[in-house]
PDB file of C-alpha atoms in Angstrom:
ATOM      1  CA  UNK A   1       0.000   0.000   0.000  1.00 67.00           C
ATOM      2  CA  UNK A   2       2.450   2.667  -1.213  1.00 76.00           C
ATOM      3  CA  UNK A   3       0.279   5.844  -1.379  1.00 94.00           C
ATOM      4  CA  UNK A   4       2.574   8.885  -1.758  1.00 97.00           C
ATOM      5  CA  UNK A   5       6.295   8.109  -1.924  1.00 97.00           C
ATOM      6  CA  UNK A   6       8.973  10.768  -1.532  1.00 97.00           C
ATOM      7  CA  UNK A   7      12.709  10.416  -2.142  1.00 97.00           C
ATOM      8  CA  UNK A   8      15.180  11.123  -0.738  1.00 97.00           C
ATOM      9  CA  UNK A   9      14.174  11.253   2.932  1.00 96.00           C
ATOM     10  CA  UNK A  10      17.261  13.265   3.869  1.00 97.00           C
ATOM     11  CA  UNK A  11      19.571  15.467   1.808  1.00 97.00           C
ATOM     12  CA  UNK A  12      22.373  17.913   2.570  1.00 97.00           C
ATOM     13  CA  UNK A  13      23.326  20.455  -0.090  1.00 97.00           C
ATOM     14  CA  UNK A  14      25.793  23.258  -0.381  1.00 97.00           C
ATOM     15  CA  UNK A  15      24.616  26.737  -1.320  1.00 97.00           C
ATOM     16  CA  UNK A  16      24.225  27.007  -5.087  1.00 97.00           C
ATOM     17  CA  UNK A  17      23.777  23.302  -5.763  1.00 97.00           C
ATOM     18  CA  UNK A  18      20.693  22.038  -7.543  1.00 96.00           C
ATOM     19  CA  UNK A  19      18.648  18.947  -6.821  1.00 96.00           C
ATOM     20  CA  UNK A  20      15.291  17.303  -7.428  1.00 98.00           C
ATOM     21  CA  UNK A  21      12.929  15.936  -4.809  1.00 98.00           C
ATOM     22  CA  UNK A  22      10.920  13.078  -6.227  1.00 98.00           C
ATOM     23  CA  UNK A  23       7.258  12.404  -5.519  1.00 98.00           C
ATOM     24  CA  UNK A  24       5.183   9.520  -6.861  1.00 98.00           C
ATOM     25  CA  UNK A  25       1.634   8.423  -6.057  1.00 97.00           C
ATOM     26  CA  UNK A  26      -0.110   5.214  -7.059  1.00 95.00           C
ATOM     27  CA  UNK A  27      -3.708   6.292  -6.317  1.00 94.00           C
ATOM     28  CA  UNK A  28      -4.411   7.856  -9.730  1.00 93.00           C
ATOM     29  CA  UNK A  29      -4.966  11.238  -8.078  1.00 93.00           C
ATOM     30  CA  UNK A  30      -5.391  14.247 -10.336  1.00 92.00           C
ATOM     31  CA  UNK A  31      -4.205  16.808  -7.798  1.00 92.00           C
ATOM     32  CA  UNK A  32      -0.643  16.873  -6.476  1.00 94.00           C
ATOM     33  CA  UNK A  33       1.157  19.520  -4.466  1.00 94.00           C
ATOM     34  CA  UNK A  34       4.349  20.400  -2.642  1.00 97.00           C
ATOM     35  CA  UNK A  35       4.485  22.013   0.795  1.00 96.00           C
ATOM     36  CA  UNK A  36       7.342  23.096   2.981  1.00 97.00           C
ATOM     37  CA  UNK A  37       7.108  22.920   6.771  1.00 96.00           C
ATOM     38  CA  UNK A  38       9.140  25.230   8.968  1.00 94.00           C
ATOM     39  CA  UNK A  39       8.974  25.619  12.774  1.00 86.00           C
ATOM     40  CA  UNK A  40       6.158  27.952  13.792  1.00 80.00           C
ATOM     41  CA  UNK A  41       5.045  28.424  10.171  1.00 82.00           C
ATOM     42  CA  UNK A  42       2.836  25.431   9.517  1.00 86.00           C
ATOM     43  CA  UNK A  43       2.693  24.062   5.989  1.00 93.00           C
ATOM     44  CA  UNK A  44       3.111  26.496   3.105  1.00 93.00           C
ATOM     45  CA  UNK A  45       2.133  25.623  -0.457  1.00 92.00           C
ATOM     46  CA  UNK A  46       4.969  25.850  -2.995  1.00 95.00           C
ATOM     47  CA  UNK A  47       3.450  24.555  -6.257  1.00 95.00           C
ATOM     48  CA  UNK A  48       0.507  22.425  -7.214  1.00 93.00           C
ATOM     49  CA  UNK A  49      -0.893  20.577 -10.222  1.00 93.00           C
ATOM     50  CA  UNK A  50      -4.477  19.648 -11.096  1.00 90.00           C
ATOM     51  CA  UNK A  51      -3.465  17.179 -13.797  1.00 91.00           C
ATOM     52  CA  UNK A  52      -0.728  16.108 -16.190  1.00 94.00           C
ATOM     53  CA  UNK A  53       0.679  19.093 -18.031  1.00 95.00           C
ATOM     54  CA  UNK A  54      -0.887  21.647 -15.655  1.00 94.00           C
ATOM     55  CA  UNK A  55       0.998  23.360 -12.829  1.00 96.00           C
ATOM     56  CA  UNK A  56       0.481  26.542 -10.838  1.00 93.00           C
ATOM     57  CA  UNK A  57       2.210  28.526  -8.108  1.00 93.00           C
ATOM     58  CA  UNK A  58       1.338  28.446  -4.445  1.00 90.00           C
ATOM     59  CA  UNK A  59       2.286  30.854  -1.640  1.00 88.00           C
ATOM     60  CA  UNK A  60       6.093  30.435  -1.766  1.00 94.00           C
ATOM     61  CA  UNK A  61       7.138  29.390  -5.323  1.00 96.00           C
ATOM     62  CA  UNK A  62      10.378  31.366  -5.695  1.00 96.00           C
ATOM     63  CA  UNK A  63      13.467  29.195  -6.132  1.00 96.00           C
ATOM     64  CA  UNK A  64      11.476  26.084  -7.064  1.00 97.00           C
ATOM     65  CA  UNK A  65      10.333  24.546 -10.333  1.00 97.00           C
ATOM     66  CA  UNK A  66       7.879  21.734 -10.980  1.00 97.00           C
ATOM     67  CA  UNK A  67       6.593  19.750 -13.929  1.00 96.00           C
ATOM     68  CA  UNK A  68       3.848  17.146 -14.312  1.00 97.00           C
ATOM     69  CA  UNK A  69       4.480  14.922 -17.311  1.00 96.00           C
ATOM     70  CA  UNK A  70       2.539  11.961 -15.890  1.00 96.00           C
ATOM     71  CA  UNK A  71      -0.351  11.544 -13.452  1.00 95.00           C
ATOM     72  CA  UNK A  72       1.902   9.619 -11.058  1.00 97.00           C
ATOM     73  CA  UNK A  73       4.954  11.870 -10.731  1.00 97.00           C
ATOM     74  CA  UNK A  74       5.433  15.442  -9.541  1.00 98.00           C
ATOM     75  CA  UNK A  75       9.119  16.310  -9.012  1.00 98.00           C
ATOM     76  CA  UNK A  76      10.232  19.494  -7.233  1.00 98.00           C
ATOM     77  CA  UNK A  77      13.448  21.091  -8.478  1.00 98.00           C
ATOM     78  CA  UNK A  78      15.625  23.456  -6.519  1.00 96.00           C
ATOM     79  CA  UNK A  79      17.550  25.452  -9.080  1.00 92.00           C
ATOM     80  CA  UNK A  80      20.236  27.015  -6.870  1.00 96.00           C
ATOM     81  CA  UNK A  81      19.855  26.017  -3.242  1.00 96.00           C
ATOM     82  CA  UNK A  82      19.957  28.681  -0.524  1.00 97.00           C
ATOM     83  CA  UNK A  83      20.101  28.273   3.286  1.00 97.00           C
ATOM     84  CA  UNK A  84      16.561  29.712   3.442  1.00 96.00           C
ATOM     85  CA  UNK A  85      15.390  26.561   1.656  1.00 97.00           C
ATOM     86  CA  UNK A  86      16.412  24.395   4.607  1.00 97.00           C
ATOM     87  CA  UNK A  87      13.109  22.789   5.523  1.00 97.00           C
ATOM     88  CA  UNK A  88      11.032  19.637   5.530  1.00 97.00           C
ATOM     89  CA  UNK A  89       9.227  19.162   2.239  1.00 98.00           C
ATOM     90  CA  UNK A  90       5.978  17.264   1.868  1.00 98.00           C
ATOM     91  CA  UNK A  91       4.305  16.058  -1.284  1.00 98.00           C
ATOM     92  CA  UNK A  92       0.544  15.560  -1.101  1.00 96.00           C
ATOM     93  CA  UNK A  93      -2.133  14.342  -3.462  1.00 95.00           C
ATOM     94  CA  UNK A  94      -5.907  14.050  -3.561  1.00 91.00           C
ATOM     95  CA  UNK A  95      -8.513  12.651  -5.885  1.00 84.00           C
ATOM     96  CA  UNK A  96     -10.505  15.043  -8.039  1.00 72.00           C
ATOM     97  CA  UNK A  97     -10.160  18.806  -7.981  1.00 65.00           C
ATOM     98  CA  UNK A  98     -12.490  19.588  -5.067  1.00 71.00           C
ATOM     99  CA  UNK A  99     -10.322  21.419  -2.594  1.00 70.00           C
ATOM    100  CA  UNK A 100     -12.302  19.934   0.309  1.00 75.00           C
ATOM    101  CA  UNK A 101     -11.048  16.457  -0.510  1.00 82.00           C
ATOM    102  CA  UNK A 102      -8.647  14.575   1.749  1.00 88.00           C
ATOM    103  CA  UNK A 103      -4.984  15.299   1.160  1.00 92.00           C
ATOM    104  CA  UNK A 104      -2.683  12.272   1.348  1.00 95.00           C
ATOM    105  CA  UNK A 105       0.850  13.194   2.383  1.00 96.00           C
ATOM    106  CA  UNK A 106       4.184  11.508   1.893  1.00 97.00           C
ATOM    107  CA  UNK A 107       6.551  11.001   4.808  1.00 96.00           C
ATOM    108  CA  UNK A 108       8.561  14.109   4.002  1.00 96.00           C
ATOM    109  CA  UNK A 109      12.038  14.974   2.749  1.00 97.00           C
ATOM    110  CA  UNK A 110      14.345  16.810   5.166  1.00 97.00           C
ATOM    111  CA  UNK A 111      16.644  19.167   3.286  1.00 97.00           C
ATOM    112  CA  UNK A 112      19.577  21.042   4.805  1.00 97.00           C
ATOM    113  CA  UNK A 113      21.376  23.708   2.796  1.00 97.00           C
ATOM    114  CA  UNK A 114      24.771  24.724   4.158  1.00 96.00           C
TER     115      UNK A 114
ATOM    116  CA  UNK B   1       1.105  37.006   8.786  1.00 53.00           C
ATOM    117  CA  UNK B   2      -0.737  33.754   9.381  1.00 57.00           C
ATOM    118  CA  UNK B   3      -4.200  33.584   7.866  1.00 80.00           C
ATOM    119  CA  UNK B   4      -5.044  30.915  10.425  1.00 90.00           C
ATOM    120  CA  UNK B   5      -3.823  31.283  14.015  1.00 93.00           C
ATOM    121  CA  UNK B   6      -3.767  28.217  16.229  1.00 96.00           C
ATOM    122  CA  UNK B   7      -3.599  28.348  20.008  1.00 96.00           C
ATOM    123  CA  UNK B   8      -1.972  27.306  22.104  1.00 96.00           C
ATOM    124  CA  UNK B   9       1.182  26.541  20.129  1.00 95.00           C
ATOM    125  CA  UNK B  10       2.307  24.023  22.760  1.00 96.00           C
ATOM    126  CA  UNK B  11       0.252  22.070  25.278  1.00 97.00           C
ATOM    127  CA  UNK B  12       1.448  19.425  27.718  1.00 97.00           C
ATOM    128  CA  UNK B  13      -1.083  17.711  29.976  1.00 96.00           C
ATOM    129  CA  UNK B  14      -1.545  14.530  31.980  1.00 97.00           C
ATOM    130  CA  UNK B  15      -3.311  11.450  30.702  1.00 97.00           C
ATOM    131  CA  UNK B  16      -7.029  11.569  31.462  1.00 97.00           C
ATOM    132  CA  UNK B  17      -7.384  15.355  31.305  1.00 97.00           C
ATOM    133  CA  UNK B  18      -9.586  17.204  28.826  1.00 97.00           C
ATOM    134  CA  UNK B  19      -8.290  19.870  26.466  1.00 97.00           C
ATOM    135  CA  UNK B  20      -9.377  22.271  23.747  1.00 98.00           C
ATOM    136  CA  UNK B  21      -7.268  23.769  20.989  1.00 98.00           C
ATOM    137  CA  UNK B  22      -8.359  26.607  18.755  1.00 97.00           C
ATOM    138  CA  UNK B  23      -8.033  27.714  15.156  1.00 96.00           C
ATOM    139  CA  UNK B  24      -8.973  31.343  14.473  1.00 95.00           C
ATOM    140  CA  UNK B  25      -9.018  33.700  11.511  1.00 91.00           C
ATOM    141  CA  UNK B  26     -10.405  37.050  10.457  1.00 88.00           C
ATOM    142  CA  UNK B  27     -11.320  35.480   7.100  1.00 87.00           C
ATOM    143  CA  UNK B  28     -14.302  33.334   6.231  1.00 88.00           C
ATOM    144  CA  UNK B  29     -13.517  29.832   5.032  1.00 87.00           C
ATOM    145  CA  UNK B  30     -15.835  27.667   2.967  1.00 85.00           C
ATOM    146  CA  UNK B  31     -14.680  24.622   4.931  1.00 88.00           C
ATOM    147  CA  UNK B  32     -12.013  23.619   7.389  1.00 92.00           C
ATOM    148  CA  UNK B  33      -9.964  20.496   7.953  1.00 94.00           C
ATOM    149  CA  UNK B  34      -8.049  19.142  10.947  1.00 96.00           C
ATOM    150  CA  UNK B  35      -4.955  16.991  10.492  1.00 96.00           C
ATOM    151  CA  UNK B  36      -2.716  15.182  12.987  1.00 97.00           C
ATOM    152  CA  UNK B  37       0.977  14.736  12.326  1.00 96.00           C
ATOM    153  CA  UNK B  38       3.286  12.382  14.199  1.00 94.00           C
ATOM    154  CA  UNK B  39       7.087  12.771  14.225  1.00 89.00           C
ATOM    155  CA  UNK B  40       8.730  11.713  10.967  1.00 89.00           C
ATOM    156  CA  UNK B  41       5.429  11.351   9.150  1.00 93.00           C
ATOM    157  CA  UNK B  42       3.130  13.434   7.023  1.00 95.00           C
ATOM    158  CA  UNK B  43      -0.155  14.871   8.321  1.00 96.00           C
ATOM    159  CA  UNK B  44      -3.212  12.624   8.306  1.00 96.00           C
ATOM    160  CA  UNK B  45      -6.736  13.985   7.887  1.00 95.00           C
ATOM    161  CA  UNK B  46      -8.990  13.702  10.946  1.00 96.00           C
ATOM    162  CA  UNK B  47     -12.100  15.568   9.825  1.00 95.00           C
ATOM    163  CA  UNK B  48     -13.570  18.119   7.409  1.00 92.00           C
ATOM    164  CA  UNK B  49     -16.262  20.551   8.578  1.00 92.00           C
ATOM    165  CA  UNK B  50     -18.209  22.477   5.968  1.00 89.00           C
ATOM    166  CA  UNK B  51     -21.255  24.080   7.594  1.00 89.00           C
ATOM    167  CA  UNK B  52     -21.182  26.971  10.064  1.00 91.00           C
ATOM    168  CA  UNK B  53     -21.996  25.631  13.531  1.00 93.00           C
ATOM    169  CA  UNK B  54     -21.267  22.045  12.507  1.00 94.00           C
ATOM    170  CA  UNK B  55     -20.084  19.635  15.186  1.00 96.00           C
ATOM    171  CA  UNK B  56     -18.400  16.339  14.344  1.00 96.00           C
ATOM    172  CA  UNK B  57     -17.262  13.639  16.729  1.00 96.00           C
ATOM    173  CA  UNK B  58     -14.505  11.112  16.201  1.00 94.00           C
ATOM    174  CA  UNK B  59     -14.404   8.872  19.292  1.00 95.00           C
ATOM    175  CA  UNK B  60     -13.007  11.162  22.049  1.00 97.00           C
ATOM    176  CA  UNK B  61     -12.367  14.070  19.650  1.00 97.00           C
ATOM    177  CA  UNK B  62     -15.047  16.729  19.044  1.00 97.00           C
ATOM    178  CA  UNK B  63     -14.624  19.254  16.256  1.00 97.00           C
ATOM    179  CA  UNK B  64     -16.691  22.417  15.913  1.00 96.00           C
ATOM    180  CA  UNK B  65     -16.862  24.929  13.073  1.00 95.00           C
ATOM    181  CA  UNK B  66     -17.827  28.440  14.168  1.00 94.00           C
ATOM    182  CA  UNK B  67     -21.184  29.875  13.119  1.00 93.00           C
ATOM    183  CA  UNK B  68     -19.448  32.570  11.057  1.00 92.00           C
ATOM    184  CA  UNK B  69     -17.010  29.989   9.562  1.00 90.00           C
ATOM    185  CA  UNK B  70     -14.017  31.977  10.812  1.00 92.00           C
ATOM    186  CA  UNK B  71     -12.921  29.664  13.606  1.00 94.00           C
ATOM    187  CA  UNK B  72     -12.871  26.082  14.768  1.00 96.00           C
ATOM    188  CA  UNK B  73     -12.064  24.135  17.884  1.00 97.00           C
ATOM    189  CA  UNK B  74     -10.912  20.626  18.697  1.00 97.00           C
ATOM    190  CA  UNK B  75     -11.832  19.185  22.092  1.00 98.00           C
ATOM    191  CA  UNK B  76     -10.280  15.975  23.358  1.00 97.00           C
ATOM    192  CA  UNK B  77     -11.897  14.150  26.253  1.00 97.00           C
ATOM    193  CA  UNK B  78      -9.813  11.952  28.571  1.00 97.00           C
ATOM    194  CA  UNK B  79      -6.594  12.449  26.619  1.00 96.00           C
ATOM    195  CA  UNK B  80      -4.349   9.448  26.076  1.00 96.00           C
ATOM    196  CA  UNK B  81      -0.628   9.240  25.213  1.00 95.00           C
ATOM    197  CA  UNK B  82      -1.617   8.113  21.708  1.00 94.00           C
ATOM    198  CA  UNK B  83      -3.161  11.563  21.157  1.00 96.00           C
ATOM    199  CA  UNK B  84       0.320  13.111  21.240  1.00 96.00           C
ATOM    200  CA  UNK B  85       1.180  14.889  18.009  1.00 96.00           C
ATOM    201  CA  UNK B  86       1.018  18.098  16.018  1.00 96.00           C
ATOM    202  CA  UNK B  87      -2.556  19.165  15.273  1.00 97.00           C
ATOM    203  CA  UNK B  88      -2.982  21.317  12.186  1.00 96.00           C
ATOM    204  CA  UNK B  89      -6.069  23.135  10.998  1.00 96.00           C
ATOM    205  CA  UNK B  90      -6.397  24.004   7.321  1.00 94.00           C
ATOM    206  CA  UNK B  91      -8.949  26.339   5.770  1.00 90.00           C
ATOM    207  CA  UNK B  92     -10.221  26.317   2.211  1.00 82.00           C
ATOM    208  CA  UNK B  93      -9.593  29.782   0.805  1.00 73.00           C
ATOM    209  CA  UNK B  94      -9.978  30.747  -2.833  1.00 66.00           C
ATOM    210  CA  UNK B  95     -10.398  28.355  -5.726  1.00 63.00           C
ATOM    211  CA  UNK B  96      -7.632  25.868  -4.999  1.00 65.00           C
ATOM    212  CA  UNK B  97      -5.933  27.101  -1.884  1.00 74.00           C
ATOM    213  CA  UNK B  98      -5.782  25.146   1.337  1.00 83.00           C
ATOM    214  CA  UNK B  99      -4.138  27.348   3.979  1.00 87.00           C
ATOM    215  CA  UNK B 100      -2.637  25.740   7.074  1.00 92.00           C
ATOM    216  CA  UNK B 101      -2.274  27.113  10.569  1.00 93.00           C
ATOM    217  CA  UNK B 102       1.076  26.808  12.359  1.00 94.00           C
ATOM    218  CA  UNK B 103      -0.134  23.915  14.484  1.00 95.00           C
ATOM    219  CA  UNK B 104      -0.572  22.990  18.139  1.00 96.00           C
ATOM    220  CA  UNK B 105       2.016  20.562  19.485  1.00 96.00           C
ATOM    221  CA  UNK B 106       0.234  18.372  22.022  1.00 97.00           C
ATOM    222  CA  UNK B 107       2.007  16.115  24.514  1.00 96.00           C
ATOM    223  CA  UNK B 108       0.053  13.741  26.739  1.00 96.00           C
ATOM    224  CA  UNK B 109       2.100  12.493  29.671  1.00 94.00           C
ATOM    225  CA  UNK B 110       1.351   9.024  31.112  1.00 92.00           C
TER     226      UNK B 110
END
């Protein structure tokens, strides 16, 4: 029962390096999203997608890129990592486009930028 | 500025006690969700409330949506150590936006 799978679980980068956080879901969900979680800030939406080929920005999109070439995968790219991007990143998906639907989260990816 | 303010941010109580945590906003939300997150895991949905004044119960947890749909509360009766976790409220705002509060970190001591 995989659900939402994120890799890697932990990553350390140096300032200026680039990397991709992977997210895959096996529930055939149309909607996928990326959040970052920082102490005292809750979860903040970075980017989201309502279907293959469609992406849009959330609250904090700067410094991140996404693409959605398949229903299953929604990778998050950090173009040039900065210490301010040190955070725990969560991928989440839900069925349909109704925003009241249940979000299913991955286990998170902890990123440290030195 | 947080659209949704949760209080308290931290709460530590003894097993068997009752507690209430709050989620407040100056904005009106069309619906509101509560999630629980345990260490090293992603949040898991507990409940969605959609109607002003709505009350939902999930075993020892009671969720209420304010009449004006600007606030919500979560009441736990006879708290148990298994209730320990980060409780997040999330409000539906705009067409596709789900906005989260900063969370209440709850610790139940045996």
